[in-house]
Coordinates of N, CA and C in Angstrom, one line a residue:
Q1329 N 78.9 45.5 -23.6 CA 78.5 44.2 -23.3 C 77.3 44.2 -22.4
V1330 N 76.3 43.3 -22.6 CA 75.1 43.2 -21.8 C 75.3 42.2 -20.7
Q1331 N 74.8 42.5 -19.5 CA 74.8 41.5 -18.5 C 73.3 41.3 -18.1
L1332 N 72.9 40.1 -17.8 CA 71.6 39.7 -17.4 C 71.5 39.2 -16.0
V1333 N 70.5 39.6 -15.2 CA 70.3 39.1 -13.9 C 68.9 38.8 -13.7
E1334 N 68.6 37.5 -13.4 CA 67.3 37.0 -13.2 C 66.9 37.1 -11.7
S1335 N 65.6 37.1 -11.5 CA 65.0 37.1 -10.1 C 63.6 36.6 -10.2
G1336 N 63.0 36.3 -9.0 CA 61.6 36.0 -9.0 C 61.3 34.5 -8.9
G1337 N 62.3 33.7 -8.9 CA 62.1 32.2 -8.7 C 61.7 31.9 -7.3
G1338 N 61.2 30.7 -7.0 CA 60.8 30.3 -5.7 C 60.1 29.0 -5.7
S1339 N 59.4 28.7 -4.6 CA 58.7 27.5 -4.5 C 57.2 27.8 -4.5
V1340 N 56.4 27.0 -5.2 CA 55.0 27.3 -5.3 C 54.3 25.9 -5.4
Q1341 N 53.0 25.9 -5.0 CA 52.2 24.7 -5.2 C 51.7 24.7 -6.6
A1342 N 51.4 23.5 -7.1 CA 50.8 23.3 -8.4 C 49.5 24.1 -8.5
G1343 N 49.4 24.8 -9.7 CA 48.3 25.7 -9.9 C 48.6 27.1 -9.6
G1344 N 49.7 27.4 -8.9 CA 50.1 28.7 -8.5 C 50.8 29.5 -9.7
S1345 N 51.2 30.7 -9.3 CA 51.8 31.6 -10.3 C 53.1 32.1 -9.8
L1346 N 54.0 32.5 -10.7 CA 55.2 33.2 -10.4 C 55.5 34.1 -11.6
R1347 N 56.2 35.2 -11.3 CA 56.7 36.1 -12.3 C 58.2 36.3 -12.2
L1348 N 58.9 35.8 -13.2 CA 60.3 36.0 -13.3 C 60.7 37.3 -14.0
S1349 N 61.8 37.9 -13.5 CA 62.3 39.1 -14.1 C 63.7 38.9 -14.5
C1350 N 64.1 39.7 -15.5 CA 65.5 39.6 -16.0 C 65.9 41.1 -16.4
V1351 N 66.8 41.6 -15.5 CA 67.2 43.0 -15.8 C 68.5 43.0 -16.6
A1352 N 68.5 43.8 -17.6 CA 69.7 43.9 -18.5 C 70.4 45.2 -18.2
S1353 N 71.8 45.1 -18.1 CA 72.6 46.3 -17.9 C 73.7 46.2 -18.9
G1354 N 74.5 47.3 -19.0 CA 75.5 47.4 -20.1 C 74.9 48.0 -21.3
Y1355 N 75.2 47.5 -22.5 CA 74.6 47.9 -23.7 C 73.2 47.4 -23.8
T1356 N 72.2 48.2 -23.6 CA 70.9 47.8 -23.4 C 69.9 48.3 -24.5
Y1357 N 70.4 48.2 -25.7 CA 69.5 48.5 -26.9 C 68.3 47.5 -26.8
S1358 N 67.1 48.0 -26.9 CA 65.9 47.2 -26.7 C 65.5 46.4 -27.9
G1359 N 66.1 46.5 -29.0 CA 65.6 45.9 -30.2 C 66.1 44.5 -30.5
Y1360 N 66.8 43.9 -29.6 CA 67.3 42.5 -30.0 C 66.4 41.4 -29.4
Y1361 N 66.7 40.2 -29.8 CA 65.9 39.1 -29.4 C 66.3 38.6 -28.0
M1362 N 65.3 38.3 -27.2 CA 65.5 37.8 -25.9 C 64.6 36.6 -25.6
G1363 N 65.0 35.7 -24.7 CA 64.2 34.5 -24.5 C 64.4 34.0 -23.1
W1364 N 63.6 33.0 -22.7 CA 63.7 32.3 -21.5 C 63.9 30.8 -21.8
F1365 N 64.8 30.2 -21.0 CA 65.1 28.8 -21.1 C 64.9 28.2 -19.7
R1366 N 64.8 26.8 -19.7 CA 64.8 26.2 -18.4 C 65.6 24.8 -18.6
Q1367 N 66.1 24.4 -17.4 CA 66.8 23.1 -17.4 C 66.6 22.4 -16.1
A1368 N 66.0 21.2 -16.2 CA 65.8 20.4 -15.0 C 67.0 19.4 -14.9
P1369 N 67.2 19.0 -13.7 CA 68.3 18.0 -13.4 C 68.2 16.8 -14.4
G1370 N 69.3 16.5 -15.0 CA 69.3 15.4 -15.9 C 68.7 15.5 -17.3
K1371 N 68.2 16.8 -17.5 CA 67.5 17.0 -18.8 C 68.2 18.1 -19.6
E1372 N 68.0 18.2 -20.9 CA 68.6 19.2 -21.7 C 67.9 20.5 -21.5
R1373 N 68.6 21.6 -21.8 CA 68.1 22.9 -21.7 C 67.0 23.1 -22.8
E1374 N 65.8 23.6 -22.3 CA 64.6 23.7 -23.2 C 64.2 25.2 -23.4
G1375 N 64.0 25.6 -24.6 CA 63.5 26.9 -24.8 C 62.1 27.0 -24.4
V1376 N 61.7 28.1 -23.7 CA 60.4 28.2 -23.1 C 59.6 29.3 -23.9
A1377 N 60.2 30.5 -24.1 CA 59.6 31.6 -24.7 C 60.6 32.5 -25.3
G1378 N 60.2 33.3 -26.3 CA 61.1 34.3 -26.9 C 60.3 35.5 -27.3
I1379 N 61.0 36.6 -27.4 CA 60.4 37.9 -27.9 C 61.4 38.6 -28.7
D1380 N 60.9 39.0 -29.9 CA 61.8 39.7 -30.8 C 61.8 41.2 -30.6
G1381 N 62.6 41.9 -31.4 CA 62.7 43.4 -31.2 C 61.4 44.1 -31.5
D1382 N 60.5 43.6 -32.3 CA 59.2 44.2 -32.5 C 58.2 43.8 -31.5
G1383 N 58.5 43.0 -30.6 CA 57.5 42.5 -29.6 C 56.8 41.3 -29.9
G1384 N 57.2 40.7 -31.1 CA 56.5 39.4 -31.4 C 57.0 38.3 -30.5
T1385 N 56.1 37.4 -30.1 CA 56.4 36.4 -29.1 C 56.2 35.0 -29.7
S1386 N 56.9 34.0 -29.1 CA 56.8 32.6 -29.4 C 57.0 31.8 -28.2
Y1387 N 56.3 30.6 -28.2 CA 56.3 29.8 -27.0 C 56.5 28.3 -27.3
A1388 N 57.1 27.6 -26.4 CA 57.1 26.1 -26.5 C 55.7 25.6 -26.3
D1389 N 55.4 24.5 -27.0 CA 54.0 24.0 -26.8 C 53.7 23.6 -25.4
S1390 N 54.7 23.3 -24.6 CA 54.4 22.8 -23.2 C 54.0 24.0 -22.3
V1391 N 54.1 25.2 -22.7 CA 53.8 26.3 -21.9 C 52.8 27.3 -22.5
K1392 N 52.4 27.0 -23.7 CA 51.4 27.9 -24.4 C 50.1 28.0 -23.6
G1393 N 49.6 29.2 -23.5 CA 48.4 29.4 -22.7 C 48.6 29.5 -21.3
R1394 N 49.8 29.2 -20.8 CA 50.1 29.4 -19.3 C 51.1 30.4 -19.0
F1395 N 52.1 30.5 -19.9 CA 53.2 31.5 -19.7 C 53.1 32.6 -20.7
T1396 N 53.5 33.8 -20.2 CA 53.5 35.0 -21.1 C 54.9 35.7 -20.9
I1397 N 55.5 35.9 -22.0 CA 56.8 36.7 -22.0 C 56.5 38.1 -22.4
S1398 N 57.2 39.1 -21.8 CA 57.0 40.5 -22.1 C 58.2 41.2 -21.7
K1399 N 58.3 42.5 -22.2 CA 59.5 43.3 -21.8 C 59.1 44.7 -21.6
D1400 N 59.8 45.4 -20.7 CA 59.6 46.8 -20.4 C 60.9 47.5 -20.8
N1401 N 60.9 48.1 -22.0 CA 62.1 48.7 -22.5 C 62.6 49.8 -21.7
A1402 N 61.7 50.6 -21.1 CA 62.1 51.7 -20.2 C 62.9 51.2 -19.0
K1403 N 62.5 50.0 -18.5 CA 63.2 49.4 -17.3 C 64.3 48.4 -17.7
N1404 N 64.5 48.2 -19.0 CA 65.5 47.2 -19.5 C 65.2 45.8 -18.8
T1405 N 64.0 45.5 -18.7 CA 63.6 44.3 -18.0 C 62.7 43.4 -18.9
L1406 N 63.1 42.1 -18.8 CA 62.3 41.0 -19.5 C 61.6 40.3 -18.4
Y1407 N 60.3 39.9 -18.7 CA 59.5 39.2 -17.7 C 59.0 37.8 -18.3
L1408 N 58.7 36.9 -17.4 CA 58.0 35.7 -17.7 C 57.0 35.4 -16.7
Q1409 N 55.7 35.7 -17.0 CA 54.6 35.4 -16.1 C 54.2 34.0 -16.3
M1410 N 54.2 33.2 -15.2 CA 53.9 31.8 -15.3 C 52.7 31.5 -14.4
N1411 N 51.7 31.0 -15.1 CA 50.4 30.7 -14.4 C 50.1 29.2 -14.5
S1412 N 49.2 28.7 -13.7 CA 48.8 27.3 -13.7 C 50.1 26.4 -13.7
L1413 N 51.0 26.7 -12.8 CA 52.2 25.9 -12.8 C 52.0 24.5 -12.4
K1414 N 52.9 23.6 -13.0 CA 52.8 22.2 -12.8 C 54.1 21.7 -12.3
P1415 N 54.1 20.5 -11.6 CA 55.4 20.0 -11.1 C 56.5 19.9 -12.2
E1416 N 56.0 19.6 -13.4 CA 57.0 19.4 -14.5 C 57.6 20.7 -15.0
D1417 N 57.1 21.8 -14.4 CA 57.8 23.1 -14.7 C 59.0 23.4 -13.8
T1418 N 59.2 22.5 -12.9 CA 60.3 22.7 -12.0 C 61.6 22.6 -12.7
A1419 N 62.4 23.7 -12.6 CA 63.7 23.7 -13.3 C 64.4 25.0 -12.9
M1420 N 65.7 25.1 -13.3 CA 66.4 26.4 -13.3 C 66.0 27.2 -14.5
Y1421 N 65.6 28.4 -14.4 CA 65.2 29.2 -15.5 C 66.2 30.3 -15.8
Y1422 N 66.5 30.4 -17.1 CA 67.6 31.4 -17.5 C 67.0 32.3 -18.5
C1423 N 67.4 33.6 -18.5 CA 67.1 34.5 -19.6 C 68.3 34.6 -20.4
A1424 N 68.1 35.0 -21.7 CA 69.2 35.0 -22.6 C 68.9 36.1 -23.7
A1425 N 70.0 36.5 -24.3 CA 69.8 37.5 -25.4 C 70.7 37.2 -26.6
N1426 N 70.2 37.5 -27.8 CA 71.1 37.5 -29.0 C 71.2 39.0 -29.4
T1427 N 72.3 39.6 -29.0 CA 72.4 41.1 -29.1 C 72.7 41.5 -30.6
R1428 N 72.8 40.5 -31.5 CA 73.0 40.8 -32.9 C 71.8 40.6 -33.7
L1429 N 70.7 40.0 -33.2 CA 69.5 39.8 -33.9 C 68.5 40.8 -33.5
W1430 N 68.3 41.8 -34.4 CA 67.4 42.9 -34.2 C 66.1 42.8 -35.0
G1431 N 65.1 43.4 -34.5 CA 63.8 43.5 -35.3 C 63.1 42.2 -35.2
R1432 N 62.4 41.9 -36.3 CA 61.4 40.8 -36.4 C 62.1 39.5 -36.5
Y1433 N 61.6 38.5 -35.8 CA 62.1 37.1 -35.9 C 61.0 36.2 -35.5
A1434 N 60.6 35.3 -36.4 CA 59.4 34.4 -36.2 C 59.9 33.1 -35.6
G1435 N 59.4 32.8 -34.4 CA 59.7 31.5 -33.8 C 60.7 31.6 -32.6
L1436 N 60.9 30.4 -32.0 CA 61.8 30.3 -30.9 C 63.3 30.2 -31.4
L1437 N 64.1 31.0 -30.9 CA 65.5 31.0 -31.3 C 66.2 29.8 -30.6
P1438 N 67.0 28.9 -31.2 CA 67.7 27.9 -30.5 C 68.7 28.4 -29.6
S1439 N 69.0 27.6 -28.5 CA 70.0 28.1 -27.5 C 71.3 28.4 -28.0
S1440 N 71.8 27.7 -29.1 CA 73.1 28.0 -29.7 C 73.2 29.4 -30.3
Q1441 N 72.1 30.0 -30.5 CA 72.1 31.3 -31.2 C 72.2 32.5 -30.2
Y1442 N 72.2 32.2 -28.9 CA 72.3 33.3 -27.9 C 73.7 33.6 -27.6
D1443 N 74.0 34.9 -27.3 CA 75.4 35.2 -27.0 C 75.5 35.7 -25.5
T1444 N 74.4 35.9 -24.8 CA 74.5 36.4 -23.5 C 73.5 35.6 -22.6
W1445 N 73.9 35.2 -21.4 CA 73.1 34.4 -20.5 C 73.1 35.0 -19.1
G1446 N 72.0 34.8 -18.4 CA 72.0 35.1 -17.0 C 72.4 33.9 -16.2
Q1447 N 72.4 34.1 -14.9 CA 72.9 33.0 -14.0 C 71.9 32.0 -13.6
G1448 N 70.6 32.4 -13.8 CA 69.5 31.5 -13.5 C 68.8 31.8 -12.2
T1449 N 67.5 31.3 -12.2 CA 66.7 31.4 -11.0 C 65.9 30.1 -10.9
Q1450 N 65.9 29.6 -9.7 CA 65.2 28.3 -9.5 C 63.7 28.4 -9.3
V1451 N 63.0 27.5 -10.0 CA 61.5 27.5 -9.8 C 61.2 26.0 -9.4
T1452 N 60.5 25.9 -8.3 CA 60.1 24.6 -7.8 C 58.6 24.5 -7.6
V1453 N 58.0 23.6 -8.2 CA 56.5 23.4 -8.1 C 56.2 22.1 -7.5
S1454 N 55.5 22.1 -6.4 CA 55.2 20.9 -5.6 C 53.7 20.5 -5.9
S1455 N 53.5 19.2 -5.9 CA 52.1 18.7 -6.2 C 51.3 18.7 -4.9

């Protein structure tokens, strides 16, 4: 069973940057799909970015050109580099994995398709 632990959240001013990390432990085969989600108070959970087992990436329109998802298989770590942050990016950010979906997958996987979630890390962007 895979466990996910996020870190790297914090408070930043608009226009700033943060890098989130998600370390996977347990069964850490690197070929499955992983993604980042966020949820602001009173709003539904939103898919932000995803990366498949072949390294293909997908992004929500709201973050394209500003956020970059990547992974370091040797370190069992998923990253989300967030640049040009806006106040509307303020949310709890979660990493997630679908440990049954291996290899190539085109597009963002919906939240219902993930079987493993981290506990979240808070990102706050002030104007």
